[in-house]
Amino acid sequence: MCGITGWVSYESDLTKQQEVVDAMTATMSCRGPDDVGTWVRRNVALGHRRLAIIDLPGGRQPMEVSTPNGKVAMVYSGEAYNFTELREELTKLGHRWETDSDTEVVLHGYLQWGDALVDHLNGMYAFAIWDEREDKLVMIRDRMGIKPFYYYPTSDGVLFGSKPKAILANPLAKRVVDADGLRELMGFTKTPGWSLWKDMYEVQPGTIVTVEKSGIRTRTYWKLDAKQHTDDQETTVAKVRELMTDIVHRQLIADVPRCVLLSGGLDSSAVTGIAAARLAEQGERLRTFSVDFVGQEKNFKPDEMRDTADSPYIRDVAKLVGSAHQDIVLNPAELADPAIRRAVLTARDIPAGMGDMDTSLYLLFKAIRGESTVALSGESADEVFGGYRWFHDEAAVNAKTFPWLAFRSNLTGDRTTLLTDELTKKLDVESYVADQYATAVAGVEHLDGESEVDAKMRTICNLHLTRFVRMLLDRKDRASMAVGLEVRVPFCDHRLVEYVYNTPWSLKTFDGREKSLLRHATKHVLPDSVRDRVKSPYPSTQDPGYAAALQQQAKEVLAEHDSPVFDLVDRKWVENAVGLDAATMSGVDRTGIDRVLDLYHWIDIYHPELRLG
C-alpha cells in the first residue's frame, strides 16, 4: 500500500519542476512511511511513497522497464492478490524478474497485455503507467474503488494523485469548491467521479483513464452485469463458503504482521474465524482488535440502529477462535480532541461530519499500527449481502430516493438544516438528490422476466455497490493510511460481488433474516451468539460528555464573529444547539454540531475559495 502522484505536461519541461514534484509526493508521507521516490522526464513526472508489505527489500518505486522502443514506468498503490499465479503465467511467456514484488508483476503484465492487464487482476489497486513508446499515461483503478485515485486535467496534460492534497500541492490546481461540490457533500449520494474540488475528478472504479497529446479518454472495464442465477440454495451457500475461504486466505499473504478488525458482528466475525483457522494451520495465532468506549457496555442504551453493545460478542468470537485480542478503549476527551479531528480532516480532505465514528476509527488504526501493518476488515458485507436495516424496511425500500436517505438515521437525516437559508435555497439539495437517484436507477441493468421484488432489490443492491459502499471504502482507506496501516476488504473481491449480486432476494433472505447466505456459509466458524445477532453498525459513543465537549467547542466558534464558517452555517442554528441539554440531545443535533466543527476546521486547514454563485 502506498501513495502515488504525478504530472503530465506535453508543452513543458518538467525536469525544471523537481521541487513541485517533491512537494506533491511529500503530501503522502503518511501513506508511505518506508520509502520515497520520483521519476522525472521532460513531459512526465511520477512520485511515490511506499508502505512496504511484500518483498520489503525490493519493490521500490517508481519502477521502470526498458524496451526497444522506450521505457515504461509505473507508480502503484495496492495489492494484487493473485500476483503469484500471474508471475508464473508471465514467466512461461518469457518474462524475467529482478524482485519478488507484486509491483513488478503488474508492470510486466502491462508489457504483455497492455491495459487488458485489468482482466487478469484480482486485488485492490490504483496505478499509473507512463508508456514512453506511445507518449501516453494510463491510469487504472480497481473494480470496487477500494483504493482512492484522483486526476485534474490541465491545458496540456493532467495532474493525478492518491489524494486531492497531492494534486492541490501543484500551483496549477485551484482550491475552489463550488455549489456542485457542496450539493454532493450535503446530498450524501456519492455521485460517480465527485471529488468536492472543482475540476478535479475521481478515476471511477473499474475504469481506465488514458492521457495523450490529443486529450483524455476513459474506458469502463468492469461493471455490475445482470446474469441469471441457476444454483440452488445448498450450492449457493457452498459457493459463498468456497469463495470466502479462498479470498481470506489470499488476503492474509504479507511479509509483515497482520490482524483482523473484530466488531462482534457477523461480517468481521466470519473473516476472523476463517483467518484464525488458516493461521492455526501455519502454526500462528491470529491477532484481533476492536474499538470500545469507556463505560459503553455498562451504560449501553438501544437506539434506532443498534440493539446491543458489541463487547459480549467480541469476547465470544475471540474465545472461540483463540485469537490474541486487544480492545482499544477510548474516552470522550480523546474522541472530541480538536487535534484528532483536524488529523482526520487532513486525512479525508472533506468535512464528512461523521464525528466520533471518524475519530474513533483513526485512533483505533493508530493503536493497531503499533502492532500490525496489515488488517483485514468486514467492510462491505452489508452492501454485498443486503444487511442494512433499510434493506428490510418497507418504507425505505419503496421510497423514491436512496434507501439510506429514506431511513433517516443521525447521519442521513436532513443535512441542510444547519445551513443558512440563502445557501439552502441556492443548493436545492432535494432536487439534486432526486436527479442523482433518477440517474442511478436508470443505469441499473435488469433481467428479462425478473419479478417485481427481484427487480426492486437488484436496484437497491446496485445503488449500494456503486454508491454507498464507495463512501465507506474511502473513509476506511483515508483513516488507515493516515497512520500507515493497510486495511484489506475481503468482501470486495469482485468474484464474490458478482456472484452474490445475481442471487435472487429470496436466496439472500432464505432463513427470514438479513445476510442469510453469509450466515450459513460461515456458521462453522461462528459462535451461536453471533449467528443469532441482529445487524449492528460501527459503534458510536453514547457518553453525554462527548456531546458536551462538542457544545463547548461550538461556543468557541460562535465567539469568532468573522469566522468564514458562517458563510455556510446558520449562526442561530449553532446558538440553539449549544443551549441543548447534552444528556438528552438528539443524535441528529449532535451530528449537526459535528458537521459544523468539521466545516470550521476544514476551512482553516485548506483555505478553499468558495464559489457559490
Coordinates of C-alpha atoms in Angstrom, one line a residue:
M1 CA 0.0 0.0 0.0
C2 CA 1.4 3.4 -1.0
G3 CA 0.7 6.9 -2.2
I4 CA 1.1 7.8 -5.8
T5 CA 1.2 11.1 -7.7
G6 CA 2.3 12.6 -11.0
W7 CA 2.2 15.3 -13.6
V8 CA 2.0 15.1 -17.4
S9 CA 2.7 18.2 -19.4
Y10 CA 3.2 17.9 -23.1
E11 CA 4.2 21.6 -23.5
S12 CA 6.6 22.0 -20.6
D13 CA 9.9 20.8 -19.3
L14 CA 9.2 19.0 -16.0
T15 CA 12.8 18.4 -15.3
K16 CA 12.8 22.0 -14.1
Q17 CA 9.9 21.3 -11.7
Q18 CA 11.5 18.8 -9.3
E19 CA 10.6 21.0 -6.3
V20 CA 6.9 20.9 -7.2
V21 CA 7.0 17.1 -7.8
D22 CA 8.7 16.6 -4.4
A23 CA 6.0 18.7 -2.7
M24 CA 3.3 16.7 -4.4
T25 CA 4.9 13.5 -3.3
A26 CA 5.6 14.7 0.3
T27 CA 1.8 15.2 0.9
M28 CA 1.5 11.4 1.1
S29 CA 4.3 10.7 3.5
C30 CA 1.8 9.1 5.9
R31 CA 0.6 6.7 3.2
G32 CA 4.1 5.6 2.6
P33 CA 6.5 6.0 5.5
D34 CA 9.0 3.4 4.4
D35 CA 10.4 4.9 1.2
V36 CA 10.1 7.8 -1.3
G37 CA 11.0 8.1 -5.0
T38 CA 10.4 10.3 -8.0
W39 CA 10.9 9.7 -11.7
V40 CA 11.1 12.9 -13.8
R41 CA 11.5 13.3 -17.6
R42 CA 10.8 16.2 -19.9
N43 CA 7.0 15.7 -20.2
V44 CA 6.2 13.5 -17.2
A45 CA 6.9 13.2 -13.5
L46 CA 6.0 10.4 -11.2
G47 CA 6.1 10.4 -7.4
H48 CA 5.7 7.5 -4.9
R49 CA 5.6 7.0 -1.2
R50 CA 5.9 3.4 -0.1
L51 CA 4.4 1.3 2.7
A52 CA 6.4 -2.0 2.3
I53 CA 4.1 -5.1 2.6
I54 CA 5.6 -7.7 0.2
D55 CA 9.3 -8.0 -0.7
L56 CA 10.5 -5.5 1.8
P57 CA 14.0 -5.0 0.3
G58 CA 12.7 -4.9 -3.3
G59 CA 9.7 -3.3 -4.9
R60 CA 11.0 0.2 -4.8
Q61 CA 9.1 2.7 -7.0
P62 CA 8.7 4.4 -9.4
M63 CA 9.6 1.2 -11.2
E64 CA 10.7 1.1 -14.9
V65 CA 11.4 -1.4 -17.6
S66 CA 13.4 -0.6 -20.8
T67 CA 12.0 -1.9 -24.1
P68 CA 13.5 -1.5 -27.6
N69 CA 11.0 1.3 -28.3
G70 CA 11.3 3.2 -25.0
K71 CA 10.9 3.0 -21.3
V72 CA 7.7 2.1 -19.4
A73 CA 7.5 3.4 -15.8
M74 CA 4.9 2.9 -13.1
V75 CA 3.7 4.1 -9.7
Y76 CA 1.5 1.6 -8.0
S77 CA -0.7 1.6 -4.8
G78 CA -2.4 -1.5 -3.6
E79 CA -2.2 -5.3 -3.7
A80 CA -2.6 -7.9 -6.5
Y81 CA -3.8 -10.9 -4.5
N82 CA -3.2 -13.3 -7.5
F83 CA 0.3 -12.0 -8.3
T84 CA 1.8 -15.4 -7.7
E85 CA -0.3 -17.0 -10.4
L86 CA 0.3 -14.1 -12.7
R87 CA 4.0 -14.3 -12.1
E88 CA 4.0 -18.0 -13.1
E89 CA 2.0 -17.3 -16.2
L90 CA 4.2 -14.4 -17.3
T91 CA 7.4 -16.5 -16.6
K92 CA 6.1 -19.1 -19.1
L93 CA 5.6 -16.2 -21.6
G94 CA 9.3 -15.3 -21.2
H95 CA 9.3 -12.6 -18.6
R96 CA 12.3 -12.4 -16.1
W97 CA 12.3 -10.9 -12.6
E98 CA 14.5 -8.7 -10.5
T99 CA 12.3 -8.6 -7.4
D100 CA 9.7 -10.7 -5.6
S101 CA 7.2 -7.9 -5.5
D102 CA 3.7 -7.7 -7.0
T103 CA 4.5 -4.3 -8.4
E104 CA 6.9 -5.8 -10.9
V105 CA 4.3 -8.5 -11.8
V106 CA 1.7 -5.8 -12.6
L107 CA 4.2 -3.8 -14.7
H108 CA 5.2 -6.8 -16.7
G109 CA 1.5 -7.7 -17.1
Y110 CA 1.1 -4.3 -18.8
L111 CA 4.1 -5.1 -21.1
Q112 CA 2.4 -8.3 -22.0
W113 CA -1.2 -7.4 -22.3
G114 CA -1.4 -3.6 -22.4
D115 CA -4.3 -2.2 -20.5
A116 CA -6.1 -5.5 -20.9
L117 CA -4.0 -6.4 -17.9
V118 CA -7.0 -5.4 -15.8
D119 CA -8.8 -8.5 -16.9
H120 CA -6.1 -10.6 -15.2
L121 CA -6.0 -8.8 -11.9
N122 CA -7.6 -9.7 -8.6
G123 CA -7.0 -7.1 -5.9
M124 CA -7.2 -3.5 -4.8
Y125 CA -5.2 -1.0 -6.7
A126 CA -4.7 2.4 -8.2
F127 CA -1.7 2.8 -10.5
A128 CA -0.4 5.0 -13.3
I129 CA 1.9 3.9 -16.1
W130 CA 3.8 6.2 -18.4
D131 CA 4.4 4.4 -21.7
E132 CA 7.2 6.2 -23.4
R133 CA 6.7 4.1 -26.5
E134 CA 3.4 6.0 -27.2
D135 CA 3.9 9.1 -25.0
K136 CA 0.8 8.3 -23.0
L137 CA -0.2 7.9 -19.4
V138 CA -2.6 5.1 -18.4
M139 CA -4.4 5.4 -15.0
I140 CA -6.2 2.3 -13.7
R141 CA -8.4 1.8 -10.6
D142 CA -9.7 -1.4 -9.0
R143 CA -13.2 -2.6 -9.7
M144 CA -14.9 -1.6 -6.4
G145 CA -13.0 1.6 -5.7
I146 CA -11.1 0.4 -2.7
K147 CA -8.0 2.5 -3.4
P148 CA -8.6 6.2 -4.0
F149 CA -7.4 7.9 -7.2
Y150 CA -7.9 11.5 -8.5
Y151 CA -7.0 13.5 -11.5
Y152 CA -7.1 17.1 -12.5
P153 CA -7.0 17.9 -16.3
T154 CA -4.8 20.8 -17.3
S155 CA -4.4 22.7 -20.6
D156 CA -1.6 20.4 -21.8
G157 CA -1.9 17.2 -19.7
V158 CA -3.0 16.1 -16.2
L159 CA -2.2 16.0 -12.5
F160 CA -3.0 12.9 -10.5
G161 CA -2.7 11.5 -7.0
S162 CA -4.0 9.1 -4.4
K163 CA -5.3 12.1 -2.6
P164 CA -6.6 15.6 -3.6
K165 CA -3.9 17.0 -1.4
A166 CA -1.2 15.7 -3.7
I167 CA -2.8 17.5 -6.7
L168 CA -3.5 20.7 -4.7
A169 CA 0.2 20.9 -3.9
N170 CA 0.7 21.8 -7.6
P171 CA 0.2 25.6 -8.3
L172 CA -1.9 24.6 -11.4
A173 CA -4.6 23.2 -9.2
K174 CA -7.0 25.7 -7.8
R175 CA -8.6 25.2 -4.3
V176 CA -12.1 26.0 -5.5
V177 CA -15.3 24.5 -4.1
D178 CA -18.4 25.5 -6.0
A179 CA -22.1 24.9 -5.4
D180 CA -21.9 21.5 -7.1
G181 CA -19.3 20.3 -4.7
L182 CA -21.3 21.4 -1.7
R183 CA -24.5 19.8 -3.1
E184 CA -22.9 16.4 -3.1
L185 CA -21.3 17.0 0.3
M186 CA -24.8 17.6 1.7
G187 CA -26.6 15.2 -0.5
F188 CA -24.8 12.0 0.6
T189 CA -25.4 10.3 -2.8
K190 CA -21.8 9.6 -3.8
T191 CA -22.0 11.0 -7.4
P192 CA -19.6 9.0 -9.5
G193 CA -16.4 10.9 -10.2
W194 CA -17.1 13.6 -7.5
S195 CA -14.1 14.9 -5.5
L196 CA -15.5 18.1 -3.8
W197 CA -12.9 20.2 -5.5
K198 CA -13.9 22.0 -8.8
D199 CA -12.4 20.5 -11.9
M200 CA -10.9 17.5 -10.0
Y201 CA -12.4 14.1 -10.6
E202 CA -12.1 10.5 -9.3
V203 CA -10.8 7.8 -11.6
Q204 CA -14.0 5.9 -11.3
P205 CA -13.9 2.3 -10.1
G206 CA -13.4 -0.2 -12.8
T207 CA -12.2 2.5 -15.2
I208 CA -9.1 3.2 -17.3
V209 CA -8.2 6.8 -18.0
T210 CA -5.7 7.4 -20.8
V211 CA -3.9 10.7 -21.3
E212 CA -2.4 11.5 -24.7
K213 CA -1.4 14.7 -26.5
S214 CA -4.8 14.6 -28.2
G215 CA -6.7 14.6 -24.9
I216 CA -8.1 12.4 -22.2
R217 CA -10.4 9.4 -22.7
T218 CA -11.9 6.8 -20.4
R219 CA -13.0 3.2 -20.7
T220 CA -15.0 1.2 -18.3
Y221 CA -13.5 -2.3 -18.0
W222 CA -15.9 -3.7 -15.2
K223 CA -19.4 -3.1 -14.0
L224 CA -22.2 -5.0 -12.4
D225 CA -23.9 -7.1 -15.0
A226 CA -27.3 -8.8 -14.5
K227 CA -26.9 -12.6 -15.0
Q228 CA -29.3 -15.5 -14.4
H229 CA -28.5 -17.3 -11.2
T230 CA -29.1 -21.1 -11.6
D231 CA -27.6 -22.6 -8.4
D232 CA -29.9 -23.9 -5.8
Q233 CA -29.7 -22.9 -2.1
E234 CA -27.3 -25.6 -1.0
T235 CA -25.0 -25.0 -3.9
T236 CA -25.1 -21.2 -3.5
V237 CA -24.2 -21.5 0.2
A238 CA -21.3 -23.8 -0.7
K239 CA -20.1 -21.5 -3.3
V240 CA -20.1 -18.5 -1.0
R241 CA -18.2 -20.6 1.6
E242 CA -15.6 -21.6 -1.1
L243 CA -15.2 -18.0 -2.2
M244 CA -14.9 -16.6 1.3
T245 CA -12.3 -19.2 2.2
D246 CA -10.2 -18.5 -0.9
I247 CA -10.5 -14.7 -0.5
V248 CA -9.4 -14.6 3.1
H249 CA -6.5 -17.0 2.5
R250 CA -5.3 -14.8 -0.3
Q251 CA -5.6 -11.6 1.7
L252 CA -3.6 -13.0 4.6
I253 CA -0.4 -13.1 2.5
A254 CA 2.0 -10.4 3.6
D255 CA 5.6 -10.2 4.8
V256 CA 4.6 -8.0 7.8
P257 CA 2.4 -8.6 10.9
R258 CA -1.3 -8.8 10.1
C259 CA -4.5 -8.9 12.1
V260 CA -8.3 -8.7 11.8
L261 CA -10.7 -5.8 12.8
L262 CA -13.3 -7.5 15.0
S263 CA -16.6 -5.8 15.9
G264 CA -18.6 -8.8 17.1
G265 CA -20.9 -8.6 14.1
L266 CA -21.4 -11.4 11.5
D267 CA -19.1 -9.9 8.9
S268 CA -15.9 -9.3 10.8
S269 CA -16.5 -12.5 12.9
A270 CA -16.7 -14.5 9.7
V271 CA -13.4 -13.1 8.5
T272 CA -11.9 -13.7 11.9
G273 CA -13.0 -17.3 12.0
I274 CA -11.6 -18.1 8.6
A275 CA -8.4 -16.2 9.2
A276 CA -7.8 -17.8 12.6
A277 CA -8.2 -21.3 11.2
R278 CA -5.8 -20.6 8.3
L279 CA -3.1 -19.2 10.6
A280 CA -3.5 -22.1 13.0
E281 CA -2.7 -24.4 10.2
Q282 CA 0.5 -22.5 9.8
G283 CA 1.3 -22.5 13.5
E284 CA 0.4 -18.9 14.1
R285 CA -2.1 -17.2 16.4
L286 CA -4.4 -14.5 14.9
R287 CA -4.4 -11.1 16.4
T288 CA -7.7 -9.2 16.6
F289 CA -8.5 -5.6 17.6
S290 CA -11.7 -3.8 18.4
V291 CA -12.8 -0.3 19.4
D292 CA -14.8 0.5 22.5
F293 CA -15.7 3.4 24.7
V294 CA -15.3 3.9 28.4
G295 CA -18.5 2.7 30.1
Q296 CA -20.2 1.8 26.8
E297 CA -21.1 -1.8 27.7
K298 CA -22.3 -0.9 31.2
N299 CA -24.4 2.1 30.2
F300 CA -25.5 1.0 26.7
K301 CA -29.0 2.0 25.5
P302 CA -30.5 0.6 22.3
D303 CA -31.1 3.1 19.6
E304 CA -32.6 3.1 16.1
M305 CA -29.5 1.5 14.6
R306 CA -28.0 -0.6 17.5
D307 CA -29.9 -3.1 19.7
T308 CA -26.9 -4.4 21.6
A309 CA -23.4 -3.4 22.7
D310 CA -20.5 -5.1 20.8
S311 CA -18.3 -6.3 23.7
P312 CA -20.0 -9.5 24.7
Y313 CA -20.0 -10.8 21.1
I314 CA -16.4 -9.8 20.6
R315 CA -15.4 -11.9 23.6
D316 CA -17.4 -14.8 22.3
V317 CA -15.6 -14.8 19.0
A318 CA -12.1 -14.3 20.5
K319 CA -12.7 -17.2 22.9
L320 CA -14.0 -19.5 20.1
V321 CA -11.1 -18.9 17.7
G322 CA -8.4 -18.3 20.3
S323 CA -7.2 -15.0 19.0
A324 CA -4.9 -12.7 20.8
H325 CA -7.4 -9.9 21.3
Q326 CA -7.0 -6.3 22.3
D327 CA -9.7 -3.7 22.9
I328 CA -8.8 -0.1 22.2
V329 CA -10.9 1.8 24.7
L330 CA -11.4 5.5 24.1
N331 CA -12.8 8.3 26.3
P332 CA -14.9 11.3 25.4
A333 CA -11.9 13.7 25.6
E334 CA -9.9 11.7 23.0
L335 CA -12.9 11.5 20.7
A336 CA -13.6 15.2 20.9
D337 CA -10.0 16.4 20.8
P338 CA -9.8 19.1 18.1
A339 CA -6.3 18.0 17.1
I340 CA -7.6 14.5 16.3
R341 CA -10.5 16.0 14.3
R342 CA -8.0 18.0 12.3
A343 CA -5.9 14.9 11.7
V344 CA -8.9 13.1 10.4
L345 CA -9.9 16.0 8.2
T346 CA -6.4 16.3 6.8
A347 CA -6.6 12.6 6.0
R348 CA -10.0 12.7 4.4
D349 CA -9.8 16.0 2.6
I350 CA -13.5 16.6 3.1
P351 CA -15.7 17.7 6.1
A352 CA -17.7 14.5 6.2
G353 CA -19.3 15.2 9.5
M354 CA -19.2 11.7 10.9
G355 CA -17.8 12.8 14.3
D356 CA -16.7 10.2 16.8
M357 CA -17.2 7.4 14.2
D358 CA -14.3 9.0 12.3
T359 CA -12.1 10.0 15.2
S360 CA -12.5 6.6 16.9
L361 CA -11.6 4.8 13.7
Y362 CA -8.5 6.9 13.3
L363 CA -7.5 6.3 16.9
L364 CA -8.2 2.5 16.5
F365 CA -6.0 2.3 13.5
K366 CA -3.3 4.4 15.1
A367 CA -3.2 2.0 18.0
I368 CA -3.2 -1.1 15.7
R369 CA -0.3 0.3 13.7
G370 CA 2.0 -0.1 16.7
E371 CA 1.4 -3.9 16.4
S372 CA 0.4 -4.7 12.8
T373 CA 0.9 -3.3 9.3
V374 CA -2.0 -5.1 7.6
A375 CA -5.6 -5.6 8.9
L376 CA -8.5 -7.4 7.4
S377 CA -11.9 -5.9 7.7
G378 CA -15.6 -6.9 7.4
E379 CA -16.4 -3.7 5.5
S380 CA -18.8 -4.0 2.5
A381 CA -20.6 -7.3 3.5
D382 CA -23.8 -5.3 4.2
E383 CA -23.8 -3.9 0.7
V384 CA -23.0 -7.3 -0.9
F385 CA -25.4 -9.5 1.1
G386 CA -28.1 -6.9 1.9
G387 CA -27.5 -6.4 5.6
Y388 CA -28.5 -2.8 6.4
R389 CA -31.8 -2.3 8.2
W390 CA -33.2 -0.3 5.4
F391 CA -32.9 -3.3 3.0
H392 CA -35.7 -4.8 5.2
D393 CA -37.7 -1.6 5.9
E394 CA -40.7 -1.4 3.6
A395 CA -40.9 2.4 3.6
A396 CA -37.2 2.7 2.7
V397 CA -37.4 0.0 0.1
N398 CA -40.3 1.7 -1.7
A399 CA -39.2 5.3 -1.3
K400 CA -38.4 7.2 -4.5
T401 CA -34.9 8.0 -3.2
F402 CA -31.8 6.4 -2.0
P403 CA -32.8 3.9 0.8
W404 CA -30.1 5.1 3.2
L405 CA -31.6 8.6 3.0
A406 CA -35.2 7.4 3.3
F407 CA -34.3 5.6 6.5
R408 CA -33.3 8.8 8.2
S409 CA -30.6 7.9 10.7
N410 CA -28.5 10.5 12.5
L411 CA -26.0 10.6 9.6
T412 CA -28.5 10.7 6.8
G413 CA -31.3 12.9 8.1
D414 CA -31.7 16.4 6.6
R415 CA -28.1 17.5 6.3
T416 CA -29.0 21.1 5.3
T417 CA -30.8 22.2 8.4
L418 CA -27.7 23.8 9.8
L419 CA -27.0 25.8 6.6
T420 CA -28.0 29.5 6.1
D421 CA -31.4 30.0 4.4
E422 CA -29.7 31.6 1.4
L423 CA -27.3 28.7 0.8
T424 CA -30.1 26.1 1.4
K425 CA -32.1 27.7 -1.4
K426 CA -29.1 28.1 -3.7
L427 CA -28.0 24.4 -3.3
D428 CA -31.6 22.9 -3.6
V429 CA -30.2 19.6 -2.3
E430 CA -33.6 18.0 -2.5
S431 CA -33.7 18.4 -6.3
Y432 CA -30.1 17.4 -6.6
V433 CA -30.7 14.1 -4.8
A434 CA -33.8 13.4 -6.9
D435 CA -31.8 13.9 -10.1
Q436 CA -29.0 11.7 -8.8
Y437 CA -31.4 9.0 -7.8
A438 CA -33.1 9.0 -11.2
T439 CA -29.7 8.8 -13.0
A440 CA -28.6 5.9 -10.7
V441 CA -31.7 3.9 -11.1
A442 CA -31.7 4.3 -14.9
G443 CA -28.2 2.8 -15.1
V444 CA -29.2 -0.5 -13.4
E445 CA -29.4 -3.5 -15.8
H446 CA -32.2 -6.0 -15.3
L447 CA -33.0 -9.5 -16.5
D448 CA -36.0 -10.1 -18.8
G449 CA -38.8 -11.6 -16.8
E450 CA -37.4 -10.6 -13.4
S451 CA -40.0 -10.4 -10.7
E452 CA -41.0 -7.0 -9.3
V453 CA -39.4 -7.9 -6.0
D454 CA -36.2 -9.0 -7.5
A455 CA -36.0 -6.0 -9.8
K456 CA -36.6 -3.6 -6.9
M457 CA -34.0 -5.4 -4.7
R458 CA -31.5 -5.6 -7.5
T459 CA -31.8 -1.9 -7.9
I460 CA -31.2 -1.3 -4.2
C461 CA -28.2 -3.6 -4.1
N462 CA -26.8 -1.9 -7.2
L463 CA -27.1 1.6 -5.5
H464 CA -25.2 0.3 -2.5
L465 CA -22.4 -1.3 -4.5
T466 CA -22.0 1.6 -6.9
R467 CA -22.6 4.5 -4.5
F468 CA -22.9 3.9 -0.8
V469 CA -20.0 1.5 -0.3
R470 CA -17.7 3.8 -2.0
M471 CA -18.2 6.4 0.7
L472 CA -17.3 3.8 3.4
L473 CA -14.3 2.4 1.5
D474 CA -12.9 5.9 1.1
R475 CA -13.4 6.6 4.8
K476 CA -11.6 3.4 5.8
D477 CA -8.7 3.9 3.4
R478 CA -8.1 7.5 4.4
A479 CA -8.2 6.8 8.2
S480 CA -6.0 3.8 7.9
M481 CA -3.4 5.1 5.5
A482 CA -3.1 8.3 7.6
V483 CA -1.2 6.1 10.1
G484 CA 0.4 3.8 7.6
L485 CA -1.9 0.8 8.1
E486 CA -3.1 -1.2 5.1
V487 CA -6.7 -2.4 5.5
R488 CA -7.9 -5.2 3.2
V489 CA -11.6 -5.8 2.4
P490 CA -12.3 -9.4 1.5
F491 CA -16.0 -8.8 0.8
C492 CA -15.0 -6.5 -2.1
D493 CA -13.4 -9.4 -4.1
H494 CA -15.1 -9.0 -7.5
R495 CA -15.8 -12.7 -7.8
L496 CA -17.9 -12.7 -4.6
V497 CA -19.6 -9.4 -5.5
E498 CA -20.6 -10.7 -9.0
Y499 CA -21.9 -14.0 -7.7
V500 CA -23.9 -12.7 -4.8
Y501 CA -25.2 -9.7 -6.7
N502 CA -27.0 -12.0 -9.1
T503 CA -28.7 -14.2 -6.4
P504 CA -32.4 -13.6 -6.1
W505 CA -33.6 -11.8 -3.0
S506 CA -35.4 -14.9 -1.8
L507 CA -31.9 -16.6 -1.6
K508 CA -30.3 -13.6 0.2
T509 CA -33.0 -13.9 2.9
F510 CA -33.9 -17.6 2.8
D511 CA -33.9 -18.0 6.6
G512 CA -36.1 -15.0 7.1
R513 CA -33.2 -12.8 8.1
E514 CA -30.6 -10.4 6.7
K515 CA -27.5 -11.9 5.1
S516 CA -28.7 -15.5 5.1
L517 CA -26.1 -16.6 2.6
L518 CA -23.2 -15.3 4.6
R519 CA -24.6 -16.6 7.9
H520 CA -25.0 -20.1 6.7
A521 CA -21.7 -20.1 4.6
T522 CA -19.6 -19.2 7.6
K523 CA -21.6 -20.7 10.5
H524 CA -18.9 -23.3 11.1
V525 CA -16.5 -20.6 12.3
L526 CA -19.0 -18.5 14.3
P527 CA -20.3 -18.7 17.9
D528 CA -24.1 -19.1 18.3
S529 CA -24.4 -15.6 19.8
V530 CA -23.0 -14.0 16.6
R531 CA -25.0 -16.2 14.3
D532 CA -28.2 -15.0 16.1
R533 CA -27.2 -11.4 16.4
V534 CA -29.1 -8.7 14.5
K535 CA -27.1 -6.3 12.3
S536 CA -25.4 -3.6 14.3
P537 CA -23.3 -0.9 12.5
Y538 CA -19.9 0.7 13.5
P539 CA -20.2 1.8 17.2
S540 CA -20.7 5.4 18.3
T541 CA -20.2 6.7 21.8
Q542 CA -23.3 7.3 24.0
D543 CA -21.4 9.3 26.6
P544 CA -23.0 12.7 27.1
G545 CA -19.5 14.0 27.8
Y546 CA -18.8 13.8 24.1
A547 CA -21.8 16.0 23.3
A548 CA -20.9 18.5 26.0
A549 CA -17.4 18.8 24.6
L550 CA -18.8 19.5 21.1
Q551 CA -21.0 22.2 22.5
Q552 CA -18.1 23.9 24.3
Q553 CA -16.1 23.9 21.0
A554 CA -19.1 25.2 19.1
K555 CA -19.4 28.1 21.6
E556 CA -15.8 29.0 20.9
V557 CA -16.6 29.0 17.2
L558 CA -19.5 31.3 17.9
A559 CA -17.2 33.7 19.6
E560 CA -15.4 34.2 16.3
H561 CA -17.8 36.7 14.8
D562 CA -16.0 36.9 11.5
S563 CA -15.4 33.2 11.0
P564 CA -15.9 32.2 7.4
V565 CA -17.8 29.1 8.5
F566 CA -20.8 31.3 8.9
D567 CA -20.8 32.0 5.2
L568 CA -22.2 28.4 5.1
V569 CA -23.7 27.7 8.5
D570 CA -26.7 29.4 10.2
R571 CA -25.4 31.1 13.4
K572 CA -28.8 30.8 15.0
W573 CA -28.8 27.0 14.5
V574 CA -25.5 26.7 16.3
E575 CA -26.6 29.0 19.1
N576 CA -29.7 26.8 19.6
A577 CA -27.6 23.6 19.5
V578 CA -25.1 24.7 22.2
G579 CA -28.0 25.5 24.5
L580 CA -29.5 22.0 24.5
D581 CA -29.0 19.5 27.4
A582 CA -26.1 17.3 26.4
A583 CA -27.5 14.4 28.2
T584 CA -30.8 14.4 26.3
M585 CA -29.6 15.9 23.0
S586 CA -30.8 14.0 19.9
G587 CA -28.4 12.2 17.7
V588 CA -29.3 14.4 14.8
D589 CA -28.4 17.6 16.8
R590 CA -25.1 16.1 18.0
T591 CA -24.3 15.0 14.4
G592 CA -25.1 18.6 13.3
I593 CA -22.6 20.1 15.7
D594 CA -20.0 17.6 14.4
R595 CA -20.7 18.8 10.9
V596 CA -20.3 22.5 11.9
L597 CA -17.0 21.7 13.6
D598 CA -15.8 19.7 10.6
L599 CA -16.6 22.6 8.3
Y600 CA -14.9 25.1 10.6
H601 CA -11.6 23.2 10.8
W602 CA -11.7 22.1 7.1
I603 CA -11.9 25.8 6.1
D604 CA -9.0 26.6 8.4
I605 CA -6.8 23.8 7.0
Y606 CA -7.5 24.1 3.3
H607 CA -8.5 27.8 2.9
P608 CA -10.7 26.9 0.0
E609 CA -12.1 29.5 -2.4
L610 CA -15.9 29.1 -2.1
R611 CA -17.7 29.9 -5.3
L612 CA -21.4 29.6 -4.6
G613 CA -22.9 31.6 -7.4

